[in-house]
C-alpha positions as CSV (number, residue, x, y, z in Angstrom):
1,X,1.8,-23.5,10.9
2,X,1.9,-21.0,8.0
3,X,4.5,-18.9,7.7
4,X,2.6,-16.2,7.9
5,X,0.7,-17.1,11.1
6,X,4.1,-18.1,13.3
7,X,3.8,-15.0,15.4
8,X,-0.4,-15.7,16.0
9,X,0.7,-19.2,16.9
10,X,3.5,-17.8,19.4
11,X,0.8,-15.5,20.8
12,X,-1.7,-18.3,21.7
13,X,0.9,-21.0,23.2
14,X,3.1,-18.9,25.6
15,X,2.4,-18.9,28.6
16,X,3.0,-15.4,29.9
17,X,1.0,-14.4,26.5
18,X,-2.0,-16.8,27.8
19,X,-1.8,-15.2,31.1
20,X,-2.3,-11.6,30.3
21,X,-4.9,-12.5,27.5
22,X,-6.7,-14.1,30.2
23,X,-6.4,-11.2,32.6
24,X,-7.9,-8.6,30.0
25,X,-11.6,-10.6,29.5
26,X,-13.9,-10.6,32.3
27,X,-15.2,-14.2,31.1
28,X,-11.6,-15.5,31.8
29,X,-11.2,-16.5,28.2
30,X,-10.6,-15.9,24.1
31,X,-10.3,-18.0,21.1
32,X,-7.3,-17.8,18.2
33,X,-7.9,-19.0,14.7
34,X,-4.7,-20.3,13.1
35,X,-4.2,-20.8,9.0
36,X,-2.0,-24.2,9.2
37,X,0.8,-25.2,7.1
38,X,0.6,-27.0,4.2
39,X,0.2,-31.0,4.6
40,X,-0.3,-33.2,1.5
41,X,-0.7,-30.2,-0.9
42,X,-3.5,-28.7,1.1
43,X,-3.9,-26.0,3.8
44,X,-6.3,-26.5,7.0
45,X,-7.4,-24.0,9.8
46,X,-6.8,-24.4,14.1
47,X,-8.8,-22.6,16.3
48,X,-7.4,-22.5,19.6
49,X,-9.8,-21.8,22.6
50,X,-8.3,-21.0,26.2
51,X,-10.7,-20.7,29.8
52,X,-9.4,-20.2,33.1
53,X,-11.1,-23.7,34.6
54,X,-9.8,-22.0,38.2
55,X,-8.1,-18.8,37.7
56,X,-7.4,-18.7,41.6
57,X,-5.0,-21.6,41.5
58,X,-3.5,-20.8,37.6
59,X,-5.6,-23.8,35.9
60,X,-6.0,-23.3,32.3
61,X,-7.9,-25.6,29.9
62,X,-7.7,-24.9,26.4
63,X,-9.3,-26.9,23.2
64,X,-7.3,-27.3,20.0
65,X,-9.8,-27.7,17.2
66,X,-9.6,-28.5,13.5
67,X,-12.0,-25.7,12.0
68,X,-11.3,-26.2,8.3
69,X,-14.6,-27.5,6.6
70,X,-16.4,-25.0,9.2
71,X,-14.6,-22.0,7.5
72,X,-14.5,-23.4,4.1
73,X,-18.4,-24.0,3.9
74,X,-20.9,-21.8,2.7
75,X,-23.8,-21.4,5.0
76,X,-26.3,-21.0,2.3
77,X,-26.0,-23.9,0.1
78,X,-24.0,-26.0,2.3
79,X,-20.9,-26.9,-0.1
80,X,-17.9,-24.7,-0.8
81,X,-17.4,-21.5,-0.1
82,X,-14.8,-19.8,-2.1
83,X,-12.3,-20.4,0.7
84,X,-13.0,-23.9,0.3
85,X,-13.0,-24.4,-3.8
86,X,-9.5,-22.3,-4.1
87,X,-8.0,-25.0,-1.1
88,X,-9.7,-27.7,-3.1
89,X,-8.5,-27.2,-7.0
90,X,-5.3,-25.9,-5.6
91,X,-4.7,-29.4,-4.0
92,X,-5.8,-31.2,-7.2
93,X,-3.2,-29.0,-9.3
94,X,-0.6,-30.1,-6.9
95,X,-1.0,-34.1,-7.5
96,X,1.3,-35.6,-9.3
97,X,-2.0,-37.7,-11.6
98,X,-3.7,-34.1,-12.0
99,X,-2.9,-33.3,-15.9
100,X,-3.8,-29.6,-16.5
101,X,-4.6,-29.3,-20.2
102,X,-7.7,-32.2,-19.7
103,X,-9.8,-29.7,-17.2
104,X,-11.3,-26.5,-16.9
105,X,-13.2,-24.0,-15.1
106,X,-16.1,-22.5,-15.3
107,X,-17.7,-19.4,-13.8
108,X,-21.7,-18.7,-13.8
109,X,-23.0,-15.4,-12.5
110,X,-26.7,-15.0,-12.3
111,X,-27.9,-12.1,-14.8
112,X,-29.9,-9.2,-12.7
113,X,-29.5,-11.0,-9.2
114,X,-29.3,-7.6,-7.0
115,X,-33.1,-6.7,-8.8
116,X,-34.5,-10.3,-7.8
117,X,-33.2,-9.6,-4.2
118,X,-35.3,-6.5,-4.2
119,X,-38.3,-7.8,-5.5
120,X,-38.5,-11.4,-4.0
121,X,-36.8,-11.1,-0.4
122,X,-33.1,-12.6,0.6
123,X,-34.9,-16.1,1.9
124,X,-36.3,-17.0,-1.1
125,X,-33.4,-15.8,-3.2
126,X,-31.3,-17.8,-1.0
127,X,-33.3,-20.8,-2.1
128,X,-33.3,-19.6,-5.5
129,X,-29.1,-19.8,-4.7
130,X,-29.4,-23.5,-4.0
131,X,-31.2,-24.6,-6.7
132,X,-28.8,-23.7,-9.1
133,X,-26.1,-25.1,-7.4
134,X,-27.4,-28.3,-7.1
135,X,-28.5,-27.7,-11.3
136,X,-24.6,-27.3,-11.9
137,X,-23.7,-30.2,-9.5
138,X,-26.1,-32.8,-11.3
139,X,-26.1,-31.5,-14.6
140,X,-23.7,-32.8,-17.8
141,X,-20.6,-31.0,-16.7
142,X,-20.4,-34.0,-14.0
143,X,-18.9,-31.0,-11.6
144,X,-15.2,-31.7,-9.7
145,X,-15.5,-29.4,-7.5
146,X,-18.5,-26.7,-7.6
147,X,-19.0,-24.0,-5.6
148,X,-21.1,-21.1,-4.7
149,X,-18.1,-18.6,-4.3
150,X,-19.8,-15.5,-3.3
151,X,-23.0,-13.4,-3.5
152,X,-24.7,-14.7,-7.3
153,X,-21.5,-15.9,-8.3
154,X,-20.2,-19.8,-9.2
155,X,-17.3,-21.9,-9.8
156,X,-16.8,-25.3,-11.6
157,X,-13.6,-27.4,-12.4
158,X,-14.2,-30.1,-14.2
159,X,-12.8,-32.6,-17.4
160,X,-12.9,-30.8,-20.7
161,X,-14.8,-33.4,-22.1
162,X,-17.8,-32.2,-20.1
163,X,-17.9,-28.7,-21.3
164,X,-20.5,-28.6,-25.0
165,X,-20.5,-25.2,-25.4
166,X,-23.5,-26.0,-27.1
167,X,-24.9,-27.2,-24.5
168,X,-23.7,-24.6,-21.9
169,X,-26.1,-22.6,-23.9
170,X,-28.8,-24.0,-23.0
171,X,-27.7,-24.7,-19.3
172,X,-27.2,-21.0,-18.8
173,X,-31.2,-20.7,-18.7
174,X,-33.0,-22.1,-15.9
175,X,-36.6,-22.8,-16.9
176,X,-39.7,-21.6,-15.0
177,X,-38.2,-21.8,-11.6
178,X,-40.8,-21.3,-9.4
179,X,-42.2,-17.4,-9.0
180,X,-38.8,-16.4,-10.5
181,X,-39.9,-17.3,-14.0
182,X,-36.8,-17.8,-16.3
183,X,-33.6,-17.3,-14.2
184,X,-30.2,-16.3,-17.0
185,X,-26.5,-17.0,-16.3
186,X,-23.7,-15.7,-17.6
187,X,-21.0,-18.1,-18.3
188,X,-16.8,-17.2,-18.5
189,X,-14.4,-20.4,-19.4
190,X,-11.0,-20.4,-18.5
191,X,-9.0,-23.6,-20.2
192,X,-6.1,-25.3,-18.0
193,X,-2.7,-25.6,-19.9
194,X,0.5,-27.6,-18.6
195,X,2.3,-25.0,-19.8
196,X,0.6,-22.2,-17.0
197,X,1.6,-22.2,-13.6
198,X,-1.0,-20.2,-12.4
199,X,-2.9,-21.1,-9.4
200,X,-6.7,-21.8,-8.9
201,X,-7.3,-18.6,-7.9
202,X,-5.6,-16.6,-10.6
203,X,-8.1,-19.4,-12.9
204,X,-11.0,-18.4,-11.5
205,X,-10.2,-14.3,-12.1
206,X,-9.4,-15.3,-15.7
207,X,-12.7,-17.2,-15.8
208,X,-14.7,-14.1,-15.0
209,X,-13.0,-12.6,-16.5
210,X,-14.0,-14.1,-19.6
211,X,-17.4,-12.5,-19.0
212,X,-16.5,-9.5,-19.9
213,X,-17.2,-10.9,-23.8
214,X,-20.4,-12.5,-23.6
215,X,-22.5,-11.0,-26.0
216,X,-26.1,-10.3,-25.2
217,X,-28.7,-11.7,-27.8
């Protein structure tokens, strides 16, 4: 268990704790979500549910579930949530055959997103959402990891050799989609180093940012 969730973890396995948790819901019952300790260079979630099968007698059942790809999943496109991309680089930059200096990652933000909200509706923007996505994940930067991190916001780790600034030019326009007409990214880059010790979170702030000093032409 992480250190910081020892006392939530006491909470949900004693039983005098269970007992007067139990006591306080009229259903009998309530749920605990746990942030696990690290295994193998990587973080996971527990949810803990707990139901008085026969509160007469003192019978408790209780389900220990693994809920990390549920949490770490974005519920729009369907891949990686933010949650899910910082657990996921941060387990890369902890192997032992992960060399910094030959990756790096990227951050897209779509250009006027809250005014194509407005005028198109949150459905279709939502598709609009995973269309690019699935343009970064299939596209020349042969993509890591990618995520949709939050809101119009993106994140991509992947092998220096894939990143033609050149050719992010172009990539940051996607043509005539659909009613949207021309849709414009902004793009931030943040190089790995072996020297840095940062984590993948600290990368992806220094990838956006890196926005700050696009230039509009």
């Amino acid at each position: 268990i992480d250190r910081d969730n020892v006392e939530l973890f006491d909470l949900s396995t004693k039983l005098e704790v269970l007992e007067r948790n139990l006591s306080f819901e009229e259903k009998h019952s309530f749920v605990v979500k746990i942030r696990a300790g690290i295994r193998n260079n990587s973080a996971g979630y527990i949810r803990f549910s707990y139901n008085y099968a026969d509160k007469d007698k003192g019978f408790i059942l209780f389900f220990v579930e693994d809920i990390t790809k549920e949490i770490e999943l974005d519920p729009v496109t369907n891949h990686f949530n933010r949650r899910g991309f910082i657990r996921r680089v941060n387990s890369l930059l902890h192997s032992q055959s992960f060399k910094r200096s030959d990756y790096a990652l990227l951050y897209f933000n779509i250009t006027g997103f809250k005014a194509l909200n407005e005028t198109f509706g949150h459905k279709k923007c939502d598709e609009l959402l995973k269309k690019i996505l699935n343009g970064i994940l299939y596209s020349d930067l042969r993509p890591i990891v990618a995520s949709r991190v939050e809101a119009d916001n993106f994140a991509v780790l992947t092998r220096k050799d894939y990143v033609d600034i050149e050719a992010i030019k172009d990539f940051t326009i996607f043509k005539d989609y659909d009613e949207f007409g021309d849709v414009y990214t902004k793009c931030g880059i943040y190089y790995l180093s072996d020297e840095d010790n940062i984590n993948s979170s600290e990368m992806y702030d220094r990838a956006k940012l890196a926005i700050d000093y696009c230039i509009d032409d």
